[in-house]
């Protein structure tokens, strides 16, 4: 499964932004287009995750230290 991670930064010196995840490139691109004026920096990352529920949940919770 392909998961698109959009990382948003409010200030350029802020290392800790927040991430939004999408399973569809069209939705990810739409989010970037709608919010490009709101945030100073937006980056897009494409992740390939095995297509089972446990691996997807583990991927999404990796930053929280869960799993």
C-alpha positions as semicolon CSV with decimal commas, in nm:
position;residue;x (nm);y (nm);z (nm)
1;X;0,000;0,000;0,000
2;X;0,124;0,348;-0,080
3;X;0,082;0,612;0,190
4;X;0,158;0,977;0,123
5;X;0,287;1,176;0,420
6;X;0,247;1,552;0,407
7;X;0,468;1,723;0,665
8;X;0,371;2,081;0,750
9;X;0,588;2,339;0,924
10;X;0,450;2,668;1,055
11;X;0,794;2,827;1,097
12;X;1,110;2,750;0,903
13;X;1,319;2,716;1,220
14;X;1,064;2,476;1,370
15;X;1,203;2,125;1,328
16;X;0,893;1,956;1,470
17;X;0,614;1,994;1,220
18;X;0,310;1,775;1,206
19;X;0,219;1,507;0,956
20;X;-0,100;1,429;0,769
21;X;-0,139;1,093;0,591
22;X;-0,331;1,009;0,273
23;X;-0,374;0,688;0,078
24;X;-0,452;0,874;-0,243
25;X;-0,218;1,107;-0,436
26;X;-0,507;1,324;-0,554
27;X;-0,623;1,391;-0,198
28;X;-0,265;1,461;-0,086
29;X;-0,210;1,706;-0,372
30;X;-0,541;1,875;-0,296
31;X;-0,442;1,918;0,070
32;X;-0,110;2,075;-0,032
33;X;-0,281;2,313;-0,277
34;X;-0,537;2,424;-0,017
35;X;-0,280;2,481;0,258
36;X;0,030;2,610;0,080
37;X;-0,036;2,967;0,197
38;X;-0,107;2,860;0,556
39;X;0,230;2,695;0,621
40;X;0,580;2,818;0,541
41;X;0,704;2,475;0,434
42;X;0,521;2,164;0,317
43;X;0,700;1,846;0,215
44;X;0,558;1,529;0,062
45;X;0,694;1,180;0,125
46;X;0,581;0,858;-0,040
47;X;0,595;0,544;0,177
48;X;0,536;0,187;0,067
49;X;0,386;-0,019;0,348
50;X;0,289;-0,389;0,337
51;X;-0,082;-0,424;0,266
52;X;-0,203;-0,565;0,595
53;X;-0,377;-0,392;0,882
54;X;-0,109;-0,457;1,145
55;X;0,173;-0,310;0,935
56;X;-0,030;-0,002;0,840
57;X;-0,119;0,068;1,204
58;X;0,242;0,013;1,309
59;X;0,357;0,261;1,042
60;X;0,106;0,526;1,144
61;X;0,196;0,493;1,515
62;X;0,574;0,491;1,466
63;X;0,619;0,856;1,573
64;X;0,415;0,803;1,890
65;X;0,634;0,516;2,003
66;X;0,336;0,281;2,002
67;X;0,390;-0,062;1,857
